[in-house]
Coordinates of C-alpha atoms and ligand atoms in Angstrom, one line a residue:
X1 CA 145.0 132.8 -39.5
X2 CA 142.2 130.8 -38.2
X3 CA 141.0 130.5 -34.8
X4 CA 140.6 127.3 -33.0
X5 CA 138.6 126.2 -30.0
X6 CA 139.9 126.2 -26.5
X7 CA 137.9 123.3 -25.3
X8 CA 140.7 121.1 -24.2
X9 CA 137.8 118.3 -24.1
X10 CA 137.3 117.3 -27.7
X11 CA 138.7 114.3 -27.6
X12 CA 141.5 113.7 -30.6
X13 CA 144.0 110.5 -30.7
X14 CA 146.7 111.2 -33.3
X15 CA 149.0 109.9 -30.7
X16 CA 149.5 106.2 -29.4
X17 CA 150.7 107.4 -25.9
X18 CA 153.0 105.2 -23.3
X19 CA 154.2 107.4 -21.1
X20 CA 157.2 105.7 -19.0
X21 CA 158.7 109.1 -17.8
X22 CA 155.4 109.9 -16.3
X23 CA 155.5 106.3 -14.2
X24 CA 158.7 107.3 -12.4
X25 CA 158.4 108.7 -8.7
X26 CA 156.7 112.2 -8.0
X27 CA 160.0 113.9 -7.8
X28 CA 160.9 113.1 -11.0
X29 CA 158.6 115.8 -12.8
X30 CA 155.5 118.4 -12.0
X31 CA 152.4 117.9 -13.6
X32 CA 151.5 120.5 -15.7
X33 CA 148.8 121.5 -18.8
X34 CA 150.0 123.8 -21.5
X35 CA 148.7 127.3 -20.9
X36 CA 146.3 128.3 -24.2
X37 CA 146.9 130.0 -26.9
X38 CA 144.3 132.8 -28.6
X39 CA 144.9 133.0 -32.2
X40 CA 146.8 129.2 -32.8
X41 CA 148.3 128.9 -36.4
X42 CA 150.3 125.7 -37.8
X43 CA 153.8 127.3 -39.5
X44 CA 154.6 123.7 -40.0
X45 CA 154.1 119.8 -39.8
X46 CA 157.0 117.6 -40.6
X47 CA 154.2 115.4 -42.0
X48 CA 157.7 112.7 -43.0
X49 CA 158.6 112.7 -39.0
X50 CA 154.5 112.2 -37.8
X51 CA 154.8 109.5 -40.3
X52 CA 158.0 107.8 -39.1
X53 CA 156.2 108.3 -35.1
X54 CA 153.0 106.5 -36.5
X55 CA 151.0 109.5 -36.0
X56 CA 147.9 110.2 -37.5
X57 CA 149.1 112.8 -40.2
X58 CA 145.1 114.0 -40.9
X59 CA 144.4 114.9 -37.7
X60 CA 147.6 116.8 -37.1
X61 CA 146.9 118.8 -40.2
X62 CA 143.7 119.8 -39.2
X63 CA 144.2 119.6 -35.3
X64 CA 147.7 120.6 -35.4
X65 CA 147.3 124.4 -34.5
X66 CA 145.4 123.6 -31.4
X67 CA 147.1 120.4 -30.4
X68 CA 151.4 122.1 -30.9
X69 CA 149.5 125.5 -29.6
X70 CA 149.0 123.7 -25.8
X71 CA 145.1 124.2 -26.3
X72 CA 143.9 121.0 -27.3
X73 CA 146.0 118.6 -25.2
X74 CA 145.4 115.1 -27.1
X75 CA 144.3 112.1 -25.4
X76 CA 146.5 109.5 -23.6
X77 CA 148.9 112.8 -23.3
X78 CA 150.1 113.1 -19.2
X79 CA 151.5 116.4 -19.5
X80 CA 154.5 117.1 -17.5
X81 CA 157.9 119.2 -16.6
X82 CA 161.2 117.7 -16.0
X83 CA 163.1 118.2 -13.0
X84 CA 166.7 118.9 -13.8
X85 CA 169.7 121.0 -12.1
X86 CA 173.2 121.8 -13.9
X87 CA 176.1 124.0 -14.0
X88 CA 175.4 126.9 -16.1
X89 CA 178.9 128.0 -17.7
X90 CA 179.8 126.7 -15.0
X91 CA 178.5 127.5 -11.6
X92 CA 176.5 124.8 -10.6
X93 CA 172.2 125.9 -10.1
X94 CA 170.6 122.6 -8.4
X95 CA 166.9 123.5 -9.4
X96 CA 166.5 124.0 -13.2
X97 CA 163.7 122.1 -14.7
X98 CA 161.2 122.6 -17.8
X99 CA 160.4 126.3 -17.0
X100 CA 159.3 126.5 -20.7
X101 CA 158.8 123.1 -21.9
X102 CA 156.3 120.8 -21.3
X103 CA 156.5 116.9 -22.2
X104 CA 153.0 115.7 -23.7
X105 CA 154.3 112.3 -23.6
X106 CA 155.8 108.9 -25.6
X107 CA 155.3 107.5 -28.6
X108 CA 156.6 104.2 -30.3
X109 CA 157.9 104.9 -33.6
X110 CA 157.8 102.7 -36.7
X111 CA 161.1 101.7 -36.1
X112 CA 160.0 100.4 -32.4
X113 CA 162.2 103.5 -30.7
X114 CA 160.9 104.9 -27.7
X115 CA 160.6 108.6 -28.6
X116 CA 159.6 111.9 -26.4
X117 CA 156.7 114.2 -27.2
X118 CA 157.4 117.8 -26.1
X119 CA 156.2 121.5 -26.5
X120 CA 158.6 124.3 -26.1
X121 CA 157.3 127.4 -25.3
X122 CA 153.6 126.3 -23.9
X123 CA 153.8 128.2 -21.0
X124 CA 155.1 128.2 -17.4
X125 CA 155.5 125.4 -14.7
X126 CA 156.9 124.9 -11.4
X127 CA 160.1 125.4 -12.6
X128 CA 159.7 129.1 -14.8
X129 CA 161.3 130.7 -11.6
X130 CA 160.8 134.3 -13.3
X131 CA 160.0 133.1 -16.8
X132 CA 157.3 133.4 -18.3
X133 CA 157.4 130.0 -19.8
X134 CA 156.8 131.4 -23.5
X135 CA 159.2 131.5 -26.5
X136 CA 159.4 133.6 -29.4
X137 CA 159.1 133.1 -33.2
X138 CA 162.7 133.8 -34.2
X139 CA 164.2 131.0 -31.9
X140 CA 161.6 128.7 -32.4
X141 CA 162.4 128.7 -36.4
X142 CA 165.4 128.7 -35.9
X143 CA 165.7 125.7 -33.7
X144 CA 163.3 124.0 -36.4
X145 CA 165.5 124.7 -39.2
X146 CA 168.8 123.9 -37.3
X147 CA 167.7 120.6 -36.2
X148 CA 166.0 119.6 -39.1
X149 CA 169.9 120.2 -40.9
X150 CA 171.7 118.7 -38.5
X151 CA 169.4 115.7 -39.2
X152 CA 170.0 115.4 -43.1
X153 CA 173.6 116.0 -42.1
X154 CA 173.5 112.6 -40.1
X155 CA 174.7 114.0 -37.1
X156 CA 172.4 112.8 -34.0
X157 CA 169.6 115.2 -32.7
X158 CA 166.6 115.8 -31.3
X159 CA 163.8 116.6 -34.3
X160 CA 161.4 119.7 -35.1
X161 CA 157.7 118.1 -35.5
X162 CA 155.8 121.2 -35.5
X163 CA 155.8 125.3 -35.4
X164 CA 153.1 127.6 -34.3
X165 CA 152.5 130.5 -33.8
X166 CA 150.1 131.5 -30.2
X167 CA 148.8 134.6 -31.7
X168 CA 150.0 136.5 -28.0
X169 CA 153.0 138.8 -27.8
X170 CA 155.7 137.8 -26.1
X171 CA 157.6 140.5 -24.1
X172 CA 161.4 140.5 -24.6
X173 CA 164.0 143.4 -25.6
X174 CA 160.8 144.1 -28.0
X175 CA 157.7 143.0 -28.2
X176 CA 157.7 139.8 -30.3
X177 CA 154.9 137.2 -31.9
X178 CA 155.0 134.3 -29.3
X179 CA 155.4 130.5 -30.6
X180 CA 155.5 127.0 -30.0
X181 CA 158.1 124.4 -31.1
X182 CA 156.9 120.9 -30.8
X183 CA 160.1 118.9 -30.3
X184 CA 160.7 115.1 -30.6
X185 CA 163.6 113.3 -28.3
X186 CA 165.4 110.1 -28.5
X187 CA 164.8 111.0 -24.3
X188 CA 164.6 114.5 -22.6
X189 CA 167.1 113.1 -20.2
X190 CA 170.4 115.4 -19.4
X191 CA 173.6 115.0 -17.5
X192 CA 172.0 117.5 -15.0
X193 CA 168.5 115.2 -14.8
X194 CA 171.8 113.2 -12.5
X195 CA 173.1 115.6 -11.2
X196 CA 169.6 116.9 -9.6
X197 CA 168.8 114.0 -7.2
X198 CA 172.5 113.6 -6.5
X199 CA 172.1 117.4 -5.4
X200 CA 169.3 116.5 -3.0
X201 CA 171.1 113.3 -1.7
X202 CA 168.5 111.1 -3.4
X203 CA 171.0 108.0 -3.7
X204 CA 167.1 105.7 -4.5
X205 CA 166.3 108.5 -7.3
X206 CA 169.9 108.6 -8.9
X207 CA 169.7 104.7 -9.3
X208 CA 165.8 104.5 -10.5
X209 CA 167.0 106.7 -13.2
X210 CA 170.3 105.2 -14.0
X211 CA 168.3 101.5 -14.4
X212 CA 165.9 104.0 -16.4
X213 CA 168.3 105.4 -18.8
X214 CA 169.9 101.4 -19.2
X215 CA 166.2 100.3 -20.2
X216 CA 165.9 102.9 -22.5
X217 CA 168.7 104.1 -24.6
X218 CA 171.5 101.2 -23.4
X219 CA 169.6 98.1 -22.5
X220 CA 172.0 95.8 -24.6
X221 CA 174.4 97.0 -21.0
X222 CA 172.1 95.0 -18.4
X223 CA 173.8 92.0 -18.4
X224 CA 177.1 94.0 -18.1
X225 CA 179.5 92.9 -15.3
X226 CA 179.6 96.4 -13.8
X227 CA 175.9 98.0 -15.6
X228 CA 176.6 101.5 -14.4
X229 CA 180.4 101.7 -15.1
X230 CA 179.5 100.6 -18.7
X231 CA 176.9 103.2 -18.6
X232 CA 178.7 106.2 -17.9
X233 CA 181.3 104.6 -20.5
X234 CA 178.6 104.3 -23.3
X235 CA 177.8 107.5 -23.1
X236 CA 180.9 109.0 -22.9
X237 CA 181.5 107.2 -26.0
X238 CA 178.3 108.5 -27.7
X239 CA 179.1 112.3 -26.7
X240 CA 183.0 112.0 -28.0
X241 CA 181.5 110.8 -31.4
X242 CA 178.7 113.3 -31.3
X243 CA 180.9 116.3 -30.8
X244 CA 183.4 115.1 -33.3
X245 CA 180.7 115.2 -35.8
X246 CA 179.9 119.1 -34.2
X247 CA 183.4 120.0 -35.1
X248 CA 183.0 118.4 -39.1
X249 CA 180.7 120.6 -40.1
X250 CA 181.7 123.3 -38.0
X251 CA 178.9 123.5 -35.6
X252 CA 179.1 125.8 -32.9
X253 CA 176.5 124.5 -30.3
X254 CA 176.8 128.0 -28.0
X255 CA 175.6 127.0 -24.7
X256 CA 177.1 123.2 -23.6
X257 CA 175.4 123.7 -20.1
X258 CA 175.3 120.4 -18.6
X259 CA 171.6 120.5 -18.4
X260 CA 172.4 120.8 -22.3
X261 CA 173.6 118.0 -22.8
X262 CA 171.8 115.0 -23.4
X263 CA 172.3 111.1 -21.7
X264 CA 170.7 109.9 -25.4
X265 CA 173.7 111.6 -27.2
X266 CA 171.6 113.5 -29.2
X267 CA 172.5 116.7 -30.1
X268 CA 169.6 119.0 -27.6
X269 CA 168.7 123.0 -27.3
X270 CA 169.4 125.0 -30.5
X271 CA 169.9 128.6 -29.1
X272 CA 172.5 130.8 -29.8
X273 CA 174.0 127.9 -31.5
X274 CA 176.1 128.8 -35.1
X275 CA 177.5 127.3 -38.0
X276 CA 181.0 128.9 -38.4
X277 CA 181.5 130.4 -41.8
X278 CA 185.3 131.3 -42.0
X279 CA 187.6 129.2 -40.3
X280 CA 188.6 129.9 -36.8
X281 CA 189.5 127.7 -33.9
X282 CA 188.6 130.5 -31.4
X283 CA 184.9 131.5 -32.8
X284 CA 182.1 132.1 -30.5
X285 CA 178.8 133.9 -31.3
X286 CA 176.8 133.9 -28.3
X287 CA 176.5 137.1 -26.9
X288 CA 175.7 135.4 -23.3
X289 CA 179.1 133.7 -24.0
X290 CA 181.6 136.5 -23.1
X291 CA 184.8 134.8 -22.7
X292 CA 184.6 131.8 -25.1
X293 CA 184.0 129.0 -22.7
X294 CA 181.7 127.1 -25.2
X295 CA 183.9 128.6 -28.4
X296 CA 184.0 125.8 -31.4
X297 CA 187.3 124.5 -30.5
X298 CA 186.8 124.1 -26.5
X299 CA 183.2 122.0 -27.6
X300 CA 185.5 118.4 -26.8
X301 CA 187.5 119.6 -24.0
X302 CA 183.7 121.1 -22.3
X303 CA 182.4 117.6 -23.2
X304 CA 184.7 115.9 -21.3
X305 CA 184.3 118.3 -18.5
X306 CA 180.6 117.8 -18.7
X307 CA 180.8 113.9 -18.4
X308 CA 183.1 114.6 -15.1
X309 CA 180.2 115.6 -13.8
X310 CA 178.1 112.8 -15.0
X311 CA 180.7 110.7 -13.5
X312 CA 180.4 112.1 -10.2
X313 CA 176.6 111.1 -10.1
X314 CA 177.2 107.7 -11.0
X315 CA 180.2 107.0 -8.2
X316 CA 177.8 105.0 -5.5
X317 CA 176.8 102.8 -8.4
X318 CA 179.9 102.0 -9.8
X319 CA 181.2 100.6 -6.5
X320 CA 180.6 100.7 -3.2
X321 CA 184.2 101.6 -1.9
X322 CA 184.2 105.1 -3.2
X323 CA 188.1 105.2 -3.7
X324 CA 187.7 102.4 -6.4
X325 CA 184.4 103.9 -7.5
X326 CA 186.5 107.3 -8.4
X327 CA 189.8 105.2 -10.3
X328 CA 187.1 103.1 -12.1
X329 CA 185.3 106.5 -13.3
X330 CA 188.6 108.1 -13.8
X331 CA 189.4 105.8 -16.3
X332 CA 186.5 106.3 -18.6
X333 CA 187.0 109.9 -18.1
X334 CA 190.4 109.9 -19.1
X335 CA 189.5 107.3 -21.9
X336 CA 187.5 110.3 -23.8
X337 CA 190.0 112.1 -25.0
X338 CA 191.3 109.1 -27.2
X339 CA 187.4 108.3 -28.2
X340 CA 187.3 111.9 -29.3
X341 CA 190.3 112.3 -30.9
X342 CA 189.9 108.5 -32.6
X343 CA 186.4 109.9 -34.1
X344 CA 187.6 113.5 -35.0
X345 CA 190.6 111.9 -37.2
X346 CA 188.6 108.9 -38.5
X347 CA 186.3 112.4 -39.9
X348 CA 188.6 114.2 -41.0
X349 CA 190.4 111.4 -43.1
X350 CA 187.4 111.2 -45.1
X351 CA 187.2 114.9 -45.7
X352 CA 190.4 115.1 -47.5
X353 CA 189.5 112.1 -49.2
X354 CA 191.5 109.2 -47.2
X355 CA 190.3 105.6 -47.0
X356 CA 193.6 104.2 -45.1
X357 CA 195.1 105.5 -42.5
X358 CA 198.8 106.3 -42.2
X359 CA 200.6 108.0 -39.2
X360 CA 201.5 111.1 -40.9
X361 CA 197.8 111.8 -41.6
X362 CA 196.9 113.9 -38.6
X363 CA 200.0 116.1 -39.6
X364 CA 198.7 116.7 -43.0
X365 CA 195.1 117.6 -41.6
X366 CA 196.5 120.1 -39.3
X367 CA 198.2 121.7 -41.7
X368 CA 195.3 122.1 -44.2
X369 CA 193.4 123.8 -41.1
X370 CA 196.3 125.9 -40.0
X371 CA 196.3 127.2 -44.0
X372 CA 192.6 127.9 -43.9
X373 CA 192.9 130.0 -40.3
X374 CA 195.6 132.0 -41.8
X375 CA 194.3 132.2 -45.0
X376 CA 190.5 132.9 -43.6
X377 CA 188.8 130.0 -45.2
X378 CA 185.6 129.7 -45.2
X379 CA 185.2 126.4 -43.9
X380 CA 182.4 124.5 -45.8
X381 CA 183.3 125.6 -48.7
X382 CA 187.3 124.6 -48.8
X383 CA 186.5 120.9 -48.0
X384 CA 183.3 120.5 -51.1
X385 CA 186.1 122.4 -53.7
X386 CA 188.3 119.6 -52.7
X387 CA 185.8 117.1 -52.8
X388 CA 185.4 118.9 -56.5
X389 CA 189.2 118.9 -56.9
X390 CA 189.4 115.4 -56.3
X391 CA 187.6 114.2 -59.1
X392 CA 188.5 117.1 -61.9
X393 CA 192.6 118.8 -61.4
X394 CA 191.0 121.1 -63.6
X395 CA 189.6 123.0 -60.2
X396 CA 192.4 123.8 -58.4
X397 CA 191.7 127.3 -59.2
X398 CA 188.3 127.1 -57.9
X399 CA 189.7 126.2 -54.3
X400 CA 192.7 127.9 -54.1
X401 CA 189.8 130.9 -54.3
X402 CA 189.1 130.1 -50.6
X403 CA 192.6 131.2 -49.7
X404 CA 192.8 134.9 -49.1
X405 CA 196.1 134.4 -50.8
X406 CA 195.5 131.6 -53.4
X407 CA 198.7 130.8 -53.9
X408 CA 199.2 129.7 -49.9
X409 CA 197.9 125.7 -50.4
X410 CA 200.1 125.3 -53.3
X411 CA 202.6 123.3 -51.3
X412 CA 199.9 121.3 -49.2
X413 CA 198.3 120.2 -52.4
X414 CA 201.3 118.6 -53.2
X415 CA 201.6 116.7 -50.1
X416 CA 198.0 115.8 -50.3
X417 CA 198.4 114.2 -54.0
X418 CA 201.6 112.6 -52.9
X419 CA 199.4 111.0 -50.1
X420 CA 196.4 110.1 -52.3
X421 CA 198.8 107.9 -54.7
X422 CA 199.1 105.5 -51.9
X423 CA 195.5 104.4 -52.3
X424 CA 193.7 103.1 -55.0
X425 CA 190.5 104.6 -55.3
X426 CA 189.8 106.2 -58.7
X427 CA 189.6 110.2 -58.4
X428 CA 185.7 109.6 -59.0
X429 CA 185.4 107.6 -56.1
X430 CA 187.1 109.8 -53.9
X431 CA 185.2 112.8 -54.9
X432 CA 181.7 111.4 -55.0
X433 CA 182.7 109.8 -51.4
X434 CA 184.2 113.1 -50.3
X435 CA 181.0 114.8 -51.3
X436 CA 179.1 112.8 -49.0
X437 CA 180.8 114.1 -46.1
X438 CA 181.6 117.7 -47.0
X439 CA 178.3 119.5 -47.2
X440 CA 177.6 122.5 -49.9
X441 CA 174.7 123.8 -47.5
X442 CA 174.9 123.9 -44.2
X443 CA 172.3 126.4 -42.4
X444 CA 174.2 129.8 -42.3
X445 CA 173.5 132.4 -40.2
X446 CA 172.8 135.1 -42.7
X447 CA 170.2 132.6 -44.4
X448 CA 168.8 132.1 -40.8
X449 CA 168.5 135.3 -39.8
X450 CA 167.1 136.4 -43.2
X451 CA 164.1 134.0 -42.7
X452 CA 163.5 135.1 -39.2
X453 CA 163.3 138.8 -40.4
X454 CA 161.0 137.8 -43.1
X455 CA 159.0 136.0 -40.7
X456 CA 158.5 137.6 -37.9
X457 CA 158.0 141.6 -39.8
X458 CA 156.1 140.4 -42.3
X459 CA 154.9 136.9 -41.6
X460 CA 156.4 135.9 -44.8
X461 CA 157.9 131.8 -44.2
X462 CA 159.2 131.8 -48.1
X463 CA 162.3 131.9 -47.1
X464 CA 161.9 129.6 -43.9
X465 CA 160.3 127.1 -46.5
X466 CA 163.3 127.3 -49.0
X467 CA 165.6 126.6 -46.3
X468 CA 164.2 124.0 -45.2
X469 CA 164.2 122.5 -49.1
X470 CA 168.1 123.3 -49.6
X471 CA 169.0 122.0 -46.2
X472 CA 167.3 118.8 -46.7
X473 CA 169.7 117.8 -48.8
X474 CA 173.1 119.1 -48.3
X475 CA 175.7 117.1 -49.6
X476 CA 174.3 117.6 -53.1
X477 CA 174.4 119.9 -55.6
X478 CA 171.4 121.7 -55.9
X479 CA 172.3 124.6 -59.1
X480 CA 168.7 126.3 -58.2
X481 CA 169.7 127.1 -54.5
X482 CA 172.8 127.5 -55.5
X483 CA 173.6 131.0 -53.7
X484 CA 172.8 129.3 -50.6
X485 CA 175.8 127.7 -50.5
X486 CA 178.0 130.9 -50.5
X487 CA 179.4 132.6 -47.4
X488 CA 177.7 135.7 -46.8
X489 CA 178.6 139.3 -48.1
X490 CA 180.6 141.5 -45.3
X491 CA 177.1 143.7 -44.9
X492 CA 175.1 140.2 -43.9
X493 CA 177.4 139.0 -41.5
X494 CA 176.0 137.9 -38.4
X495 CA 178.6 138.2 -35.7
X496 CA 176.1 137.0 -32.6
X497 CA 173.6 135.1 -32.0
X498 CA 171.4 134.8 -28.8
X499 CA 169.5 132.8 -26.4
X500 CA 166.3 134.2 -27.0
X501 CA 164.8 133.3 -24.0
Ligands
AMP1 P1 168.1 127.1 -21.9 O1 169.0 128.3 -21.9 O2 167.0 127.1 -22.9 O3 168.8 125.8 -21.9 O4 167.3 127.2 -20.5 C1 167.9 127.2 -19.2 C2 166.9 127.1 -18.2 O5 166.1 128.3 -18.2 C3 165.9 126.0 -18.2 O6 165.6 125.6 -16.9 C4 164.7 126.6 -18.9 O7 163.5 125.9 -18.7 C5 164.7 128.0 -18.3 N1 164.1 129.0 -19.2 C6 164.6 129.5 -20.4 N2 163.7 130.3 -20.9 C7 162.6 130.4 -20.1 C8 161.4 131.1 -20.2 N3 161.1 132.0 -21.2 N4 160.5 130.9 -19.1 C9 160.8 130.1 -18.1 N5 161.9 129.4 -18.1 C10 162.8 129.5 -19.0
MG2 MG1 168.3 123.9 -22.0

């Protein structure tokens, strides 16, 4: 590892800095410098990201350590904490905030987006409360490597630009190699950044960031009849097409806190989040999650929850009579369900191979995933051997495999084929289209955990780095990373995950 200078002076300008956020009213956010780090060590550049954010990628690789580490804090960067509030699995905490993150600032990517700069893990701020503003190397990886797969899956996220390590310990159950994760946002922007002012009775603040968040990330809605109604129903819309796409690849996000959940619609905060392997409605794996609130199959119904509360933010916008204000937002509230459910089906059409739609459909998909619960499928892996299937009847075998007892989809095959002869598209087609929405890799657990170990005992990133490779692509075939794919052994099962805060 080498050591780099502390002299936050030394002037460096890989970034091209605007920094809206930081032009919105004191009460918005707290100033505040990343703490230092001693022994600052780059794990990783997404050099293709800095590239699409018009960063200077030669500085970063030789500045990168000191710059992600919080010691060199580049020019044009206003450094800053958040203010937000939210109901944490429910109970509602009006004062939450950055208490580990800092936000260096904005940047105008290549495609003209408006994106956020932020450290995780650079120390504390007004809002640490008892933290000590730090995070450790396990979550920080895996928050890189679950974000970076949930990008190459296509499903909308915030991105991982950097790693470091700090070279300081960071105290937790155990004694643990302290880290930084430099994250990049569409916004940092949550359902509880609203619900904070509305908390304090700051009517002026809840607008400012309404007209904010309508500049930003919906500005084709200013000229809307009712801006703020259309507002809360854009991103109602955007969260019930998100979460749909949570629930394709069998995402388990572990911790859908309202100050979780982003205004952008990008998927935010990869803790005890999990990818289920075998197929189970019911599954949860964080160990802070004790009676299933956030399990894989309650992720919609929490959504729509969680936008309740957006909604109740929004009210004095939408109209001034609060009576109308509440059946105007209960409208869009009560509009989500269908939004969900029109994205969940429209996804799972195209699993089993579908390009029309016919009224039986849903039927036939419920019974496929009422086969794999009983038969304890694993869940990746029965929708890419019917992608296979489709294209070769030779493979029935090979997914009939998934089914603890492989006779058990025998009948449902049936009913599938009988469905797929009222289309037209050649069994090629429907494969090579069904393999570009069932995944082979998606980042297991096991594999996760297994890079972490390697990591953080014997700072070996090998298997971090190969991860990374297989889940850049996952919906193809990759025969050298082919074990990857597989569910793991009963002895590398990991049953929770945690916070690691
Ligand atoms: P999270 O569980 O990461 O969504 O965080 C929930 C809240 O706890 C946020 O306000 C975080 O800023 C805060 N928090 C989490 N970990 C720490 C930490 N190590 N130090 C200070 N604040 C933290
Ligand atoms: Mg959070």
């Amino acid at each position: 590892m080498t050591s780099v200078s502390q002299d936050k002076s030394r002037p460096a300008a890989p970034f091209a800095f605007d920094n809206s956020y930081a032009r919105l009213p004191q009460q918005f956010h707290a100033p505040q410098t990343p703490s230092t780090a001693s022994e600052p060590w780059l794990i990783k550049l997404n050099e293709p990201l800095a590239e699409e954010l018009g960063l200077d990628v030669e500085t970063l690789r030789r500045d990168g350590a000191a710059i992600f580490s919080g010691n060199l804090v580049p020019e044009g960067a206003e450094p800053l904490a958040m203010a937000y509030a939210g109901h944490q699995f429910g109970s509602f905490v009006p004062t939450l905030g950055d208490g580990r993150a800092i936000l260096l600032g904005e940047v105008i990517d290549s495609h003209g987006r408006r994106r956020d700069i932020q450290l995780k893990g650079a120390g504390q701020t007004p809002f640490s409360r008892r933290g000590d503003g730090r995070a450790a190397l396990g979550p920080v990886l895996r928050e890189y490597i679950v974000s970076e797969a949930m990008q190459a899956l296509g499903i909308p996220t915030t991105r991982a630009l950097a790693a470091v390590t700090t070279g300081l310990p960071v105290y937790r159950e155990d004694v643990l190699p302290g880290a930084v994760f430099a994250r990049v946002a569409a916004s940092h922007i949550r359902v509880g950044t609203f619900q904070y002012f509305t908390a304090r009775g700051d009517a002026d603040a809840v607008r400012q960031l309404a007209d904010y968040v309508i500049d930003r990330h919906y500005p084709e809605l200013k000229d809307a009849g009712n801006p703020y109604l259309a507002l809360y129903e854009a991103i109602c819309e955007r969260q019930a097409a998100l979460i749909a796409r949570w629930l394709h690849v069998g995402f388990i996000h572990g911790v859908m806190n309202t100050d979780n959940m982003t205004i952008s619609g990008e998927t935010i905060d990869f803790g005890p989040c999990a990818f289920m392997d075998t197929y189970d409605p019911g599954t949860v794996f964080s160990s802070i999650d004790q009676h299933g609130r956030y399990a894989y199959a309650n992720q919609p119904g929490i959504g729509q929850w969680n936008l309740a509360r957006l909604g109740e933010t929004l009210l004095p916008l939408i109209d001034a009579d609060s009576e109308k204000a509440v059946e105007l937002a209960n409208t869009v509230i009560t509009g989500y369900g269908e939004r969900f459910q029109g994205h969940w089906l429209a996804g799972m059409r195209a699993k089993i191979g579908l390009a029309t739609e016919e009224g039986g459909d849903l039927a036939l998909v419920q019974s496929l995933l009422a086969l794999m619960q009983e038969g304890k499928a694993d869940f990746t892996l029965t929708f890419r051997r019917l992608s296979d299937l489709a294209g070769d009847d030779g493979l029935e075998g090979a997914f009939a495999a998934s089914f603890e007892n492989p006779e058990a989809p025998a009948a449902w095959l049936a009913d599938w084929r009988a469905r797929l002869t009222r289309e037209d598209r050649s069994p090629q087609e429907r494969a090579d289209a069904m393999r570009r929405v069932n995944p082979a890799f998606i980042p297991r657990n096991h594999r996760i955990e297994q890079a972490i170990t390697a990591a953080v005992e014997d700072a070996d990133f090998s298997l971090f780095a190969a991860l990374l490779a297989v889940l850049s692509k996952p919906y193809e075939d990759q025969p050298a990373y082919a074990p990857y794919a597989d569910p793991p052994q009963p002895s590398e099962r990991v049953l929770q995950t945690f916070c690691g805060t």
